[in-house]
Short mmCIF file of C-alpha atoms (C1' of nucleotides) in Angstrom, two decimals:
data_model
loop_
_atom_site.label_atom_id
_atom_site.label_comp_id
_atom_site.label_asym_id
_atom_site.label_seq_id
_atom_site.Cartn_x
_atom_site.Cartn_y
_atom_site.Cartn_z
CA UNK Y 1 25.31 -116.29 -233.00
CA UNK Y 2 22.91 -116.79 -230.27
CA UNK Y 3 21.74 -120.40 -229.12
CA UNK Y 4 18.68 -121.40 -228.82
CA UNK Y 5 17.06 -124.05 -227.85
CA UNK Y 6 13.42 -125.60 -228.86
CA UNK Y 7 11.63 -128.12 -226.71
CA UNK Y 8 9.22 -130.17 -229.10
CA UNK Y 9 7.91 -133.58 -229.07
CA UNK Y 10 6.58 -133.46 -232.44
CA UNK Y 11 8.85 -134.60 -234.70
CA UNK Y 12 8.26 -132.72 -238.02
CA UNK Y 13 7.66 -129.43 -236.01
CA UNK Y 14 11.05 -129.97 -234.29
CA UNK Y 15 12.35 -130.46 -237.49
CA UNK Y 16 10.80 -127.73 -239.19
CA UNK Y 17 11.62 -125.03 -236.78
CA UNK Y 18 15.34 -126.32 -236.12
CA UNK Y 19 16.19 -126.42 -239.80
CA UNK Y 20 14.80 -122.94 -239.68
CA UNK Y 21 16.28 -121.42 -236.93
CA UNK Y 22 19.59 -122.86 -238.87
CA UNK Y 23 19.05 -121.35 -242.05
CA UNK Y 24 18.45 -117.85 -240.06
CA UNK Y 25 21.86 -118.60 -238.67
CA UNK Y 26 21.40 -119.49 -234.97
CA UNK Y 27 22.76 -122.03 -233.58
CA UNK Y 28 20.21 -124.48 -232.05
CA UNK Y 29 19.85 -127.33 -230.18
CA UNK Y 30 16.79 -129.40 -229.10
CA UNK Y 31 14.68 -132.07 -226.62
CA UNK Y 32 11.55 -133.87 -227.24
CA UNK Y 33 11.04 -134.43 -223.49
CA UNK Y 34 10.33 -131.56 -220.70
CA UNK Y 35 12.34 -132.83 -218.36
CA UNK Y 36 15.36 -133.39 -221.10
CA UNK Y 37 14.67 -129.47 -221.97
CA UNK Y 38 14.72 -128.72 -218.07
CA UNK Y 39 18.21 -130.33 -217.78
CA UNK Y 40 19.37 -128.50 -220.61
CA UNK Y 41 18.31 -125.39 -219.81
CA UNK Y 42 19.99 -125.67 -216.37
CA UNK Y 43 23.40 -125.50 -218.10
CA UNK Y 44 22.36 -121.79 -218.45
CA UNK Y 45 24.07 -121.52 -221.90
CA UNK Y 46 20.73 -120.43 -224.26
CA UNK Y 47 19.91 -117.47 -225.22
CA UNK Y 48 16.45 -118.30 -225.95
CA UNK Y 49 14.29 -121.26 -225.46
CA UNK Y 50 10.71 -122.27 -227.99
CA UNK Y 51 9.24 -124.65 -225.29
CA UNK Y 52 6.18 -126.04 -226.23
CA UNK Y 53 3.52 -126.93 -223.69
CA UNK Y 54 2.42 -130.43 -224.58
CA UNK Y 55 5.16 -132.64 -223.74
CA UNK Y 56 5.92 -135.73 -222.28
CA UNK Y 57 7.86 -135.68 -219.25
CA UNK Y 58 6.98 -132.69 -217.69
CA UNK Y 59 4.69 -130.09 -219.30
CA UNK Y 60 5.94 -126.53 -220.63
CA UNK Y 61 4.43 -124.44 -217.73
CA UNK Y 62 6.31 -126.43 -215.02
CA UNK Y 63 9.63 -126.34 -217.36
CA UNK Y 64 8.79 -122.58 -217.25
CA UNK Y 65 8.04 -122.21 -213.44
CA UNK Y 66 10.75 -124.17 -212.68
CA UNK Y 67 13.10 -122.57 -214.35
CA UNK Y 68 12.21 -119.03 -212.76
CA UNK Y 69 12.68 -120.33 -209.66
CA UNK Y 70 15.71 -121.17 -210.08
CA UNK Y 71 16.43 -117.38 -210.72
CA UNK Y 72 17.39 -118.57 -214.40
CA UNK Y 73 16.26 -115.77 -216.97
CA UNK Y 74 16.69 -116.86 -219.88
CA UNK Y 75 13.98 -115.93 -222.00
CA UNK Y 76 11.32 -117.93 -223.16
CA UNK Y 77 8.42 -118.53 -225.61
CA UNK Y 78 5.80 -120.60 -225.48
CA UNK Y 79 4.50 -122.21 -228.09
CA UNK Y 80 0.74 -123.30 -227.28
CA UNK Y 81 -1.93 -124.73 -229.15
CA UNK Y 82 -5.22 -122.84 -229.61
CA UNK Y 83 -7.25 -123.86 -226.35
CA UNK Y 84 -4.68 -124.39 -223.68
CA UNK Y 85 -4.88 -122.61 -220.76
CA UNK Y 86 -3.88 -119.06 -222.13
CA UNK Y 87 -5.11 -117.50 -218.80
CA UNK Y 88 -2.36 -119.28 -217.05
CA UNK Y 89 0.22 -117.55 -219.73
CA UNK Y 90 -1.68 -113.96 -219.57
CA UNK Y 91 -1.52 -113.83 -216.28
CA UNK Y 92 1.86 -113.61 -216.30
CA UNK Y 93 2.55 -115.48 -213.32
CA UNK Y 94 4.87 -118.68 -215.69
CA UNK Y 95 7.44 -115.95 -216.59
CA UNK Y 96 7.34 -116.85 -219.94
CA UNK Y 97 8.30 -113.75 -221.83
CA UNK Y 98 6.51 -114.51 -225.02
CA UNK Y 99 3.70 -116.80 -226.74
CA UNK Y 100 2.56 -118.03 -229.92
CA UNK Y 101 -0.31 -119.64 -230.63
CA UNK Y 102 -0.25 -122.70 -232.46
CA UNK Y 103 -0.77 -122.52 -235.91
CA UNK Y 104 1.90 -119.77 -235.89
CA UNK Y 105 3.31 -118.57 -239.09
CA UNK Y 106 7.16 -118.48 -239.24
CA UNK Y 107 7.87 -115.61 -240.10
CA UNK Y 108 5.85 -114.02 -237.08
CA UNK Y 109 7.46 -116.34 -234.86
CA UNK Y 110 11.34 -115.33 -236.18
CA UNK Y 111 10.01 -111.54 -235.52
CA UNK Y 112 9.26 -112.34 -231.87
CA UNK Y 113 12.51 -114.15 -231.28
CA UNK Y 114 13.97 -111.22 -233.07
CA UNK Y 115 12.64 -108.62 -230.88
CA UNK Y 116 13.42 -110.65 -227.54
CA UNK Y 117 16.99 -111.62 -228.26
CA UNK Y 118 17.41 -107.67 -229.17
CA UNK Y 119 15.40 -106.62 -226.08
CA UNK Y 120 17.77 -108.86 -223.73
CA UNK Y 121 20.78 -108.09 -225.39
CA UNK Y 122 20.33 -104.51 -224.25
CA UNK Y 123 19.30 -105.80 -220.59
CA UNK Y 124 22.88 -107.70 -220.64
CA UNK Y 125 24.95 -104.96 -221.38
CA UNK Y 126 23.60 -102.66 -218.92
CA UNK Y 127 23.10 -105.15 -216.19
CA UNK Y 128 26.49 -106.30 -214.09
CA UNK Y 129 28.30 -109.30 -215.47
CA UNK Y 130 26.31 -112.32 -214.63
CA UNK Y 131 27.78 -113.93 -211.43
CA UNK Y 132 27.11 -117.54 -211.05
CA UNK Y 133 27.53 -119.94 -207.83
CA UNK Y 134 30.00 -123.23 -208.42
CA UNK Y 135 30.35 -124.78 -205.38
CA UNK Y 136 31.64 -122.08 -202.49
CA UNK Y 137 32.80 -119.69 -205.08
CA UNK Y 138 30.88 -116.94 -207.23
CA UNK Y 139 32.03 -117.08 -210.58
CA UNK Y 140 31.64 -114.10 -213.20
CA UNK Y 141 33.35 -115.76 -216.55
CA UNK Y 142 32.70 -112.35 -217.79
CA UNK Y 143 35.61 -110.37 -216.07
CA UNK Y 144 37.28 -113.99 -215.33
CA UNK Y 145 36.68 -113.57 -211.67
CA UNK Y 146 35.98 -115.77 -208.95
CA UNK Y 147 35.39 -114.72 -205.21
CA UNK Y 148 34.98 -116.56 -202.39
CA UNK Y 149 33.24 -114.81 -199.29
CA UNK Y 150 34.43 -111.87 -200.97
CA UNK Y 151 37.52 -112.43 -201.74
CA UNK Y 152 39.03 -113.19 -205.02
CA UNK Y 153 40.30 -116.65 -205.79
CA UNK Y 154 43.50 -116.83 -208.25
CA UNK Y 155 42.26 -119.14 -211.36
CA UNK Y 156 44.02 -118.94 -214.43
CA UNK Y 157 42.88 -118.61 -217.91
CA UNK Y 158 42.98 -121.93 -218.56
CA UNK Y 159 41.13 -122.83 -215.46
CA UNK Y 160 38.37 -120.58 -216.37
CA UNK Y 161 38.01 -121.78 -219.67
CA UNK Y 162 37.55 -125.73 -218.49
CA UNK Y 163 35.08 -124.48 -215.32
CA UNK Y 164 33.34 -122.41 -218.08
CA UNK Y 165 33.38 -125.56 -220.43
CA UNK Y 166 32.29 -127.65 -216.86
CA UNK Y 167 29.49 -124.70 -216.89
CA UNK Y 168 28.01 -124.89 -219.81
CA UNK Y 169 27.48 -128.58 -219.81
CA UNK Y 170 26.29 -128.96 -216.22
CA UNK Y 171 24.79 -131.95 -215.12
CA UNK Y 172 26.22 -134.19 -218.46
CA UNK Y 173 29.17 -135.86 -218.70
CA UNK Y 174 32.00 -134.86 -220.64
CA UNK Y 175 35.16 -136.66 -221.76
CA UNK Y 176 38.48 -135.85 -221.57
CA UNK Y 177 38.59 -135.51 -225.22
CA UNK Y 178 35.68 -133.02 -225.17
CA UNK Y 179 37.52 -130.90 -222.72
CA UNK Y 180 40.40 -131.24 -224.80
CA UNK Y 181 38.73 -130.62 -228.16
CA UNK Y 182 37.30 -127.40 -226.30
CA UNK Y 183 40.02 -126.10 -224.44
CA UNK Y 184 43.03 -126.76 -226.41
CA UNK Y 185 41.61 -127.26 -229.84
CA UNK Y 186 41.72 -129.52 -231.83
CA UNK Y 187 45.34 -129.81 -233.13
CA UNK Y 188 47.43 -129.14 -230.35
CA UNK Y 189 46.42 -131.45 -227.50
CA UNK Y 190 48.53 -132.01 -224.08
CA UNK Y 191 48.13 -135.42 -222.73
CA UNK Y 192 44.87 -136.63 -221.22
CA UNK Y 193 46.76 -136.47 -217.84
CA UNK Y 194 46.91 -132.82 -217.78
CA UNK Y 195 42.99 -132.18 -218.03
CA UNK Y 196 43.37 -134.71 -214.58
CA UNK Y 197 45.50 -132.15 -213.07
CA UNK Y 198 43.22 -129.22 -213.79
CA UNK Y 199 40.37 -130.78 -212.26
CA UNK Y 200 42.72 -131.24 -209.45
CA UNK Y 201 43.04 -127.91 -209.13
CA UNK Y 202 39.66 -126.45 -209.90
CA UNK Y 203 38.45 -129.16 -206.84
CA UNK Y 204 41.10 -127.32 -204.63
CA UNK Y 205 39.17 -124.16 -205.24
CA UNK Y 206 35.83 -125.41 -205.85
CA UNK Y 207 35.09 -128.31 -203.63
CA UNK Y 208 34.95 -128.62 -199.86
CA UNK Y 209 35.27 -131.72 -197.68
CA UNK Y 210 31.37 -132.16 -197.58
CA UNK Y 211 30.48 -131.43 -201.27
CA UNK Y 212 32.09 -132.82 -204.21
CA UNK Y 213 31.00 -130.52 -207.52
CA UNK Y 214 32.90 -132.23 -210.11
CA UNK Y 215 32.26 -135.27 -210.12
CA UNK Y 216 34.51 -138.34 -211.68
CA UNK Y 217 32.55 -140.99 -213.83
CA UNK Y 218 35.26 -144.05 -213.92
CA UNK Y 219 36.11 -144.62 -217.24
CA UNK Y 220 34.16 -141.70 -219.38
CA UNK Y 221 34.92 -138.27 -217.51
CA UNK Y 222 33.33 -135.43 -215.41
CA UNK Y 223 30.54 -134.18 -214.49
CA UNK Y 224 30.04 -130.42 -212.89
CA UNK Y 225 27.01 -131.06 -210.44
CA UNK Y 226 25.48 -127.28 -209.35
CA UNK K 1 12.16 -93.91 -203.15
CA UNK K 2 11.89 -93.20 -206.64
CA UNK K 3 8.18 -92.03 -208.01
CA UNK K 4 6.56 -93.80 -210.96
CA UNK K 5 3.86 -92.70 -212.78
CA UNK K 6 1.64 -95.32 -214.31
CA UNK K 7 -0.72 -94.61 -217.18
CA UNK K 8 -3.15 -97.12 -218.00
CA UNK K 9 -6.69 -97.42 -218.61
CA UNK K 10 -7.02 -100.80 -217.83
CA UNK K 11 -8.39 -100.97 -214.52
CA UNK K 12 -7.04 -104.37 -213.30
CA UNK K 13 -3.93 -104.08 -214.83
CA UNK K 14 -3.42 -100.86 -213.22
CA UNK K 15 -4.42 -101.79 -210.03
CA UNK K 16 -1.80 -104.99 -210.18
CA UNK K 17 0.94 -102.72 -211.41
CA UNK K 18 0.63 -100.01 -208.70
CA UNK K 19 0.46 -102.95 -205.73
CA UNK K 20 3.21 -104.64 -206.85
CA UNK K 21 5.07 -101.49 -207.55
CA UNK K 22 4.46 -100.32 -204.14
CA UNK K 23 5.58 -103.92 -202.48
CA UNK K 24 9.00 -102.93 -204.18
CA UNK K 25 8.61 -99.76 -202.27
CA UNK K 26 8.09 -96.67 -205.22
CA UNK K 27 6.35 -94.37 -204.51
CA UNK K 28 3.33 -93.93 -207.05
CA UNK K 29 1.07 -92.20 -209.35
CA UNK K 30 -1.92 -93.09 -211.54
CA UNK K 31 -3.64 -91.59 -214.48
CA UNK K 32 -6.43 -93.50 -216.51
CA UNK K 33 -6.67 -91.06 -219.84
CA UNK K 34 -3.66 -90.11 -221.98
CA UNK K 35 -3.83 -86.38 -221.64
CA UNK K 36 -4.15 -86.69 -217.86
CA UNK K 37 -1.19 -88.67 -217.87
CA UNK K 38 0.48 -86.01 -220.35
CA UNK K 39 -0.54 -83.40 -217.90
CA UNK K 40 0.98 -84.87 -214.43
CA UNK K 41 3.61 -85.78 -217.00
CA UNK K 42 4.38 -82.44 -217.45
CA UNK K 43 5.06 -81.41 -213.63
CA UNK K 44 8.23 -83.03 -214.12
CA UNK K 45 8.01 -84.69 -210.68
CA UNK K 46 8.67 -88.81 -211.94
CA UNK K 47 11.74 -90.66 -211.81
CA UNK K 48 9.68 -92.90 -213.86
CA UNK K 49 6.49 -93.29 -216.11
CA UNK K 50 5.15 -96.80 -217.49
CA UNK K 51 2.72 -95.45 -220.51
CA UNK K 52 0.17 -98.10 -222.09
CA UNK K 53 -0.13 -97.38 -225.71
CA UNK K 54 -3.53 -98.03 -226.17
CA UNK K 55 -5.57 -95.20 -224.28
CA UNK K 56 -8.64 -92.48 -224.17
CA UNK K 57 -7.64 -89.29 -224.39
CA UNK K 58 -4.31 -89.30 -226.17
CA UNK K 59 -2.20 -92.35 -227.20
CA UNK K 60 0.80 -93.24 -225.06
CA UNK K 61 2.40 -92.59 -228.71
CA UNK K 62 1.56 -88.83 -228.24
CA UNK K 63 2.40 -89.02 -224.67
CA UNK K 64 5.43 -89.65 -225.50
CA UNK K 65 6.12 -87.48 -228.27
CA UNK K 66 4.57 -84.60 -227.34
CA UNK K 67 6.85 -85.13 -223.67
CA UNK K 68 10.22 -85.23 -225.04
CA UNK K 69 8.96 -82.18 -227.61
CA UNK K 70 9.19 -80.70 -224.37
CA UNK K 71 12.85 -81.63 -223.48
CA UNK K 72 11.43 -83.63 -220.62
CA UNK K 73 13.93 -86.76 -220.13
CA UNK K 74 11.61 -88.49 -217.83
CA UNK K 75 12.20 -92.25 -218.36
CA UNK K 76 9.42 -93.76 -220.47
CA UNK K 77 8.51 -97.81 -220.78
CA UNK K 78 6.05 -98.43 -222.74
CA UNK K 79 3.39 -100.89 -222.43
CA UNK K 80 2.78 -102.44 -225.71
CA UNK K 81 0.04 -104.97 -226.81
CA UNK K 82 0.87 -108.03 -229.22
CA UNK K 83 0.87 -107.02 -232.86
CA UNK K 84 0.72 -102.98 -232.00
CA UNK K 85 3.38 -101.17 -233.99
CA UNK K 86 6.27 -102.31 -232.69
CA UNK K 87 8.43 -100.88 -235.19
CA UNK K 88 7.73 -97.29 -234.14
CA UNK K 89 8.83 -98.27 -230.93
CA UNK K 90 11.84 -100.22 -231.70
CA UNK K 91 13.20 -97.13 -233.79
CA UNK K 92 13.16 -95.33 -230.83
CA UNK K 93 11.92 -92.24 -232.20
CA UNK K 94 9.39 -91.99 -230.22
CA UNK K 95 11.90 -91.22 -227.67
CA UNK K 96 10.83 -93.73 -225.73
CA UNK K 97 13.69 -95.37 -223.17
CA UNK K 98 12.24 -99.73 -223.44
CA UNK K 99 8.98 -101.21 -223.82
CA UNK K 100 7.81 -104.27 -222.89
CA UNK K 101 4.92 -106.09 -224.65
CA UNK K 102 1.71 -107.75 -222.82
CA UNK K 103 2.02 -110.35 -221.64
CA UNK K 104 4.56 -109.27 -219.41
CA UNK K 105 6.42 -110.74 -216.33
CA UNK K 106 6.16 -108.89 -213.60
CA UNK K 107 9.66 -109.70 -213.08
CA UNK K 108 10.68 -108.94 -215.97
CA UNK K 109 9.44 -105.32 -215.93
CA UNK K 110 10.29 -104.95 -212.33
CA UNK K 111 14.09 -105.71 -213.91
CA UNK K 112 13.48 -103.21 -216.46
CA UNK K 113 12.74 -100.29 -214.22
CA UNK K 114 15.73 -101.03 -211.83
CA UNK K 115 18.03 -100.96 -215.01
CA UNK K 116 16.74 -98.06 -216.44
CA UNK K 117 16.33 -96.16 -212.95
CA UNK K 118 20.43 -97.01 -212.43
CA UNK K 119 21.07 -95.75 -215.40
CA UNK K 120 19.56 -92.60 -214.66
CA UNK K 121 20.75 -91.66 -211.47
CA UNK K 122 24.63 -92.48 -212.52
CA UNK K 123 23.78 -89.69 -215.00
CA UNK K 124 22.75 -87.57 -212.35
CA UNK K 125 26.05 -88.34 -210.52
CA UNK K 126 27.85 -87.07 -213.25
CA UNK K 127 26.79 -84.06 -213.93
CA UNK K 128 28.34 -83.10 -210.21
CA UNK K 129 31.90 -82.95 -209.32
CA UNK K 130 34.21 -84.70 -211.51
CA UNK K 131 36.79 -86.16 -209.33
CA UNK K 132 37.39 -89.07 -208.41
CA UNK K 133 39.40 -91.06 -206.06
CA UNK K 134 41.75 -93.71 -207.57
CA UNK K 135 44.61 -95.16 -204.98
CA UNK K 136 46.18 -92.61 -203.43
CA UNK K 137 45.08 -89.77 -206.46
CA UNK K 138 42.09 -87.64 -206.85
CA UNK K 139 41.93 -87.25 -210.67
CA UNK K 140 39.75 -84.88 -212.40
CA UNK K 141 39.83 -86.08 -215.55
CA UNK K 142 38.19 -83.34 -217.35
CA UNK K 143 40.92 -80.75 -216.23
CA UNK K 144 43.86 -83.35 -216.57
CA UNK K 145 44.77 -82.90 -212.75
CA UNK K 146 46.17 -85.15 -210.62
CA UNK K 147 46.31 -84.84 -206.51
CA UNK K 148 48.03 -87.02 -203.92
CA UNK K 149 47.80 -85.10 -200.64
CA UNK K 150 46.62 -81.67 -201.95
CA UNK K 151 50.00 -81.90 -203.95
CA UNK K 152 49.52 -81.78 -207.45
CA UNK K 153 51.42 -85.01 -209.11
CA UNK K 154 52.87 -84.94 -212.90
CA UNK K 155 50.74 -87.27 -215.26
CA UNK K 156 51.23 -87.16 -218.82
CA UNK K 157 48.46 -86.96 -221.69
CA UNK K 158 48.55 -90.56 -222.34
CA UNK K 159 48.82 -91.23 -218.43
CA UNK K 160 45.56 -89.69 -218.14
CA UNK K 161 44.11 -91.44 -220.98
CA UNK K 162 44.96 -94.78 -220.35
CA UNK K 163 43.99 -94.11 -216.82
CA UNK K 164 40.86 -92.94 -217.34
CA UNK K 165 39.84 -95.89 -219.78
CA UNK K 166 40.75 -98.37 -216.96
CA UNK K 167 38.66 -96.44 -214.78
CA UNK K 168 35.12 -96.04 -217.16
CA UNK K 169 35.48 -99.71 -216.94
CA UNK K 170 36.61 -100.49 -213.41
CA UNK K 171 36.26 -103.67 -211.74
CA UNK K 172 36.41 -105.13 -215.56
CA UNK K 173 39.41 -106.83 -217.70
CA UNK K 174 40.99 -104.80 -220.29
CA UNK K 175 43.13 -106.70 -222.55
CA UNK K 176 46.68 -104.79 -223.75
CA UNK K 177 44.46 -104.48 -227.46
CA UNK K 178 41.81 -102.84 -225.54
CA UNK K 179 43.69 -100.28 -224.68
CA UNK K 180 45.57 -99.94 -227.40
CA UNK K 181 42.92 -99.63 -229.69
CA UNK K 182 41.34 -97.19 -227.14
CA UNK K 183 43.97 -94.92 -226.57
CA UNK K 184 46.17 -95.22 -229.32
CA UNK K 185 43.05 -95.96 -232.08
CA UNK K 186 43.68 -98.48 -234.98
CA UNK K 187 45.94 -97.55 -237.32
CA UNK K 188 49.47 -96.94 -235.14
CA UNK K 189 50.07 -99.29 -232.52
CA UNK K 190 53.50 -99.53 -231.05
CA UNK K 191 54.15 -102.64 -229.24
CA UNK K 192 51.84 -104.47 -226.46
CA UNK K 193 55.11 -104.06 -224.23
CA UNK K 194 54.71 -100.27 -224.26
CA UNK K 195 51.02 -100.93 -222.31
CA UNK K 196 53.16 -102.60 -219.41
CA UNK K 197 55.34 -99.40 -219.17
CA UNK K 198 52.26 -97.08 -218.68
CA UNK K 199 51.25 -99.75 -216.51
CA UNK K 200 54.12 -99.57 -214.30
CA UNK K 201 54.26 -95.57 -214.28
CA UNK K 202 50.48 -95.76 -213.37
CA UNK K 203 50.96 -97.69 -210.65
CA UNK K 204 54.34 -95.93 -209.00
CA UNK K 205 51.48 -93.01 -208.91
CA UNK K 206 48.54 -94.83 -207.67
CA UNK K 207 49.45 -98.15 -205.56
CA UNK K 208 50.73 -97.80 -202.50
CA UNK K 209 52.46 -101.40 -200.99
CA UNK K 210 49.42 -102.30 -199.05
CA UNK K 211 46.76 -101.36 -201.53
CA UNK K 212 47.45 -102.83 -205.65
CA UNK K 213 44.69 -100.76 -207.63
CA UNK K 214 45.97 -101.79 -210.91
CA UNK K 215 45.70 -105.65 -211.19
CA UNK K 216 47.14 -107.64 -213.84
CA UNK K 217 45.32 -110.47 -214.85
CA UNK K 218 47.38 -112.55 -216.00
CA UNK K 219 46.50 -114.10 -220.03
CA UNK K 220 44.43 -111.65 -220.49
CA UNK K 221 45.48 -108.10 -219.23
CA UNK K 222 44.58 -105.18 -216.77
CA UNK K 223 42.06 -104.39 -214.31
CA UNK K 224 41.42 -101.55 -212.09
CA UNK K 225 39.86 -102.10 -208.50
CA UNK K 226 38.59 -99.29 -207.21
"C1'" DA F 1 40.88 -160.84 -203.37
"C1'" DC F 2 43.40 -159.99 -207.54
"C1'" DA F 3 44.84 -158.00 -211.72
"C1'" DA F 4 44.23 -154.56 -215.04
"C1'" DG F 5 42.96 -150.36 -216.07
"C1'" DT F 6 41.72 -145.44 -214.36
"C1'" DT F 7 42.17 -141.62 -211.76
"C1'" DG F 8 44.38 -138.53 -207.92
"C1'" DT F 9 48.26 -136.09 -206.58
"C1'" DC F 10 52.68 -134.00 -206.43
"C1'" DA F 11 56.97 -131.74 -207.60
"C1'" DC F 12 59.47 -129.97 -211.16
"C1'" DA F 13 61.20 -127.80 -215.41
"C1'" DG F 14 60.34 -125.51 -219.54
"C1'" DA F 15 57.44 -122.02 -221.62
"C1'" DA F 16 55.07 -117.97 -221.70
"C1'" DA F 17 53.71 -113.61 -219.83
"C1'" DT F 18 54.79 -109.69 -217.18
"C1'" DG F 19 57.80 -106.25 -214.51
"C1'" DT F 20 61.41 -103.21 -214.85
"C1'" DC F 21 64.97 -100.33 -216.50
"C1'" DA F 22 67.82 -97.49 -219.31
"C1'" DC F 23 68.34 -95.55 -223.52
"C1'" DG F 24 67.45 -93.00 -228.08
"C1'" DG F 25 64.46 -90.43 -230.93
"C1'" DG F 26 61.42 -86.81 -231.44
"C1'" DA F 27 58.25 -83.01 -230.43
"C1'" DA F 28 57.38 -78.66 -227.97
"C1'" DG F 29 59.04 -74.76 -225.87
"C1'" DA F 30 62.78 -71.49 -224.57
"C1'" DT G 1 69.87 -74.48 -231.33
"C1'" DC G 2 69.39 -76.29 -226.83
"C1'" DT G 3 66.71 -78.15 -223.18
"C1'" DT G 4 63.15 -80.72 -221.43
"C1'" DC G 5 59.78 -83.89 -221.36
"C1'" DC G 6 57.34 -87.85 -223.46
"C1'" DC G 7 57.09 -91.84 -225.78
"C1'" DG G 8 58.34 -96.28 -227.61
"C1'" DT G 9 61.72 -100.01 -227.76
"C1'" DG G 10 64.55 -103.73 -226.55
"C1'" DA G 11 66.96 -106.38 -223.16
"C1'" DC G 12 66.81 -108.71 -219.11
"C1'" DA G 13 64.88 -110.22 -214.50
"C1'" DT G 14 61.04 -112.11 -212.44
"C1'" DT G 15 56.73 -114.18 -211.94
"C1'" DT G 16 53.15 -117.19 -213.31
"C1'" DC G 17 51.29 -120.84 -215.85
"C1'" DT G 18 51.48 -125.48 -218.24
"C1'" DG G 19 52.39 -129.99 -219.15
"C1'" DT G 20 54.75 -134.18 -217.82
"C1'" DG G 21 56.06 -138.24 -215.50
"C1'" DA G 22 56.14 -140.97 -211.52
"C1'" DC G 23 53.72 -143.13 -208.19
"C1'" DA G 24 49.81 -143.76 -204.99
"C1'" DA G 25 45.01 -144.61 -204.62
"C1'" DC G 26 41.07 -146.12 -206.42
"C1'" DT G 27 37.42 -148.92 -209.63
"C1'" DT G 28 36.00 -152.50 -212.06
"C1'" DG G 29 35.39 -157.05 -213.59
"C1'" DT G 30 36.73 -161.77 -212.82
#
DNA sequence: ACAAGTTGTCACAGAAATGTCACGGGAAGA
DNA sequence: TCTTCCCGTGACATTTCTGTGACAACTTGT
């Protein structure tokens, strides 16, 4: 199910529209802060984002612009109250994909997110395998490929599913156990030593001698740092 | 450099749309009223037309219907405003090939026409000579012939199949199921073993010892390099 | 600076996946 | 019926991947 994710200080509408989104089956997660959202979003692993303008932090257009330039496409609608700069939105320069005007009805707003998730689903499937950059190598966990200049770097499954786990949680820390949880599941699990020795080798790959990607936070985890 | 026609009464809009369009480096038309557009339409001569819905003359609706009543394929996006019928255009009767509703990004629909313009022209390859170079073969794989050298080399029916599977999605991971559901369909499947002897016939046919065409990924299953 | 706890690194062995081969059954054609 | 060619299987060799333990190097708090 796709993910989305809504970026909403006010509580009861975060509430409202998560327990929503739920019920309709998506999976969601949220942030009451624009710069929280931003963060998020940078993991890359939404399908959609409700990002309201108003926020604290950091407001929804610079979220938006922000996002765009850094070449991340995952769509997005704003959710603005009547009054706010609309020009700003019409004139398509945010990137936003979609609006609604505050108060929106539900049911209009599900049809929207409805209509974009289709419209980009059909973009996805026609467009190459998305290719991202970790450190000096292009990854594409699509076809489980990873080049660098070019050339393809051996990773094994396993390695792909812990940089893809790394991936999707860029920027935040995550345990051993998470990796763990994630990788191995939850009933079978190696000891915490081995996730050591697949960083190990992911750095060998990843890393050079002037930029460290995954990072080591003594006594909690890692970190993937784009 | 591909022509695109753009349809659209809206003076600024068009004006922005046939700049921008131009900065990519298309070549293009304009038409202001629905039946002019219908008319240059009609001359065949686009790689391309964006169609607003909402026009004098004749509605982009009609445009577009009465177009592919004439068995004219020209690629149609459709500019829709918020709240127009979207479910006519989403059932794709009209015959139109995306649409993209105002607001729009601009790079967003500039995305749009690349996909839909690739898409085109790889049908336009196809319709030409169907052989192909794979290793050290040229494969037709409508006539179930196989060349190395002029020399015609012995494939067998399932040869050809799995070989041409691997090829419609070259450069991508197949998994032994994959093909097995692919080539072999549901129901009977012998064993994933029997995948790794086609495998190895394949390759004493294609790879040479400098050049592996047929990579195994290992985990997960085949890939073909082109 | 020291001790205690964490993490980095390495080589190795068992496990799992793949490569390869030869053989038997079966279908199509002679 | 006999031959020939494919196909699928199983056995075995080979390659690749995983997980572990040992030890070094590093952090942290005292």
């Amino acid at each position: 199910m796709p993910r989305i994710l809504i970026v909403e200080d006010e509580e009861a509408m975060l509430i409202g529209l998560r327990d929503n989104l739920e019920f309709e089956g998506y999976e969601v997660d949220t942030a009451n802060r624009g710069d929280d959202g931003f963060k998020k979003l940078q993991s890359g692993s939404y399908d959609l984002v409700l990002l309201d303008v108003m926020l604290p932090g950091m407001s929804g257009f610079d979220v938006c612009k922000k996002t765009r330039a850094e070449d991340n496409d995952t769509p997005i609608i704003l959710l603005t109250a009547r009054g706010e700069e609309l020009d700003k939105v019409l004139g398509l320069e945010l990137g936003a994909d979609d609006y609604v005007t505050k108060p929106f009805s539900l049911r209009e707003l599900l049809a929207r997110i409805k209509v974009i998730l289709r419209r980009t689903a059909n973009v996805k499937q026609d467009d190459s395998p998305q290719r991202v950059t970790i450190g000096q190598l292009q990854v594409s966990f699509d076809d489980f490929e990873a080049l660098h200049n070019d050339e393809p770097v051996k990773m094994s499954y396993k390695e792909f599913e812990i940089l893809h786990y790394l991936y999707r949680h860029a920027g935040r820390i995550v345990s051993r156990d998470d990796i763990l949880d994630q990788v191995w599941g939850m009933d079978y699990q190696p000891t915490a030593r081995t996730v050591d020795n697949f960083i190990v080798r992911l750095r060998n790959k990843i890393d050079t001698e002037d930029s460290q990607h995954i990072v080591t936070v003594h006594g909690i985890g890692y970190k993937l740092v784009l």
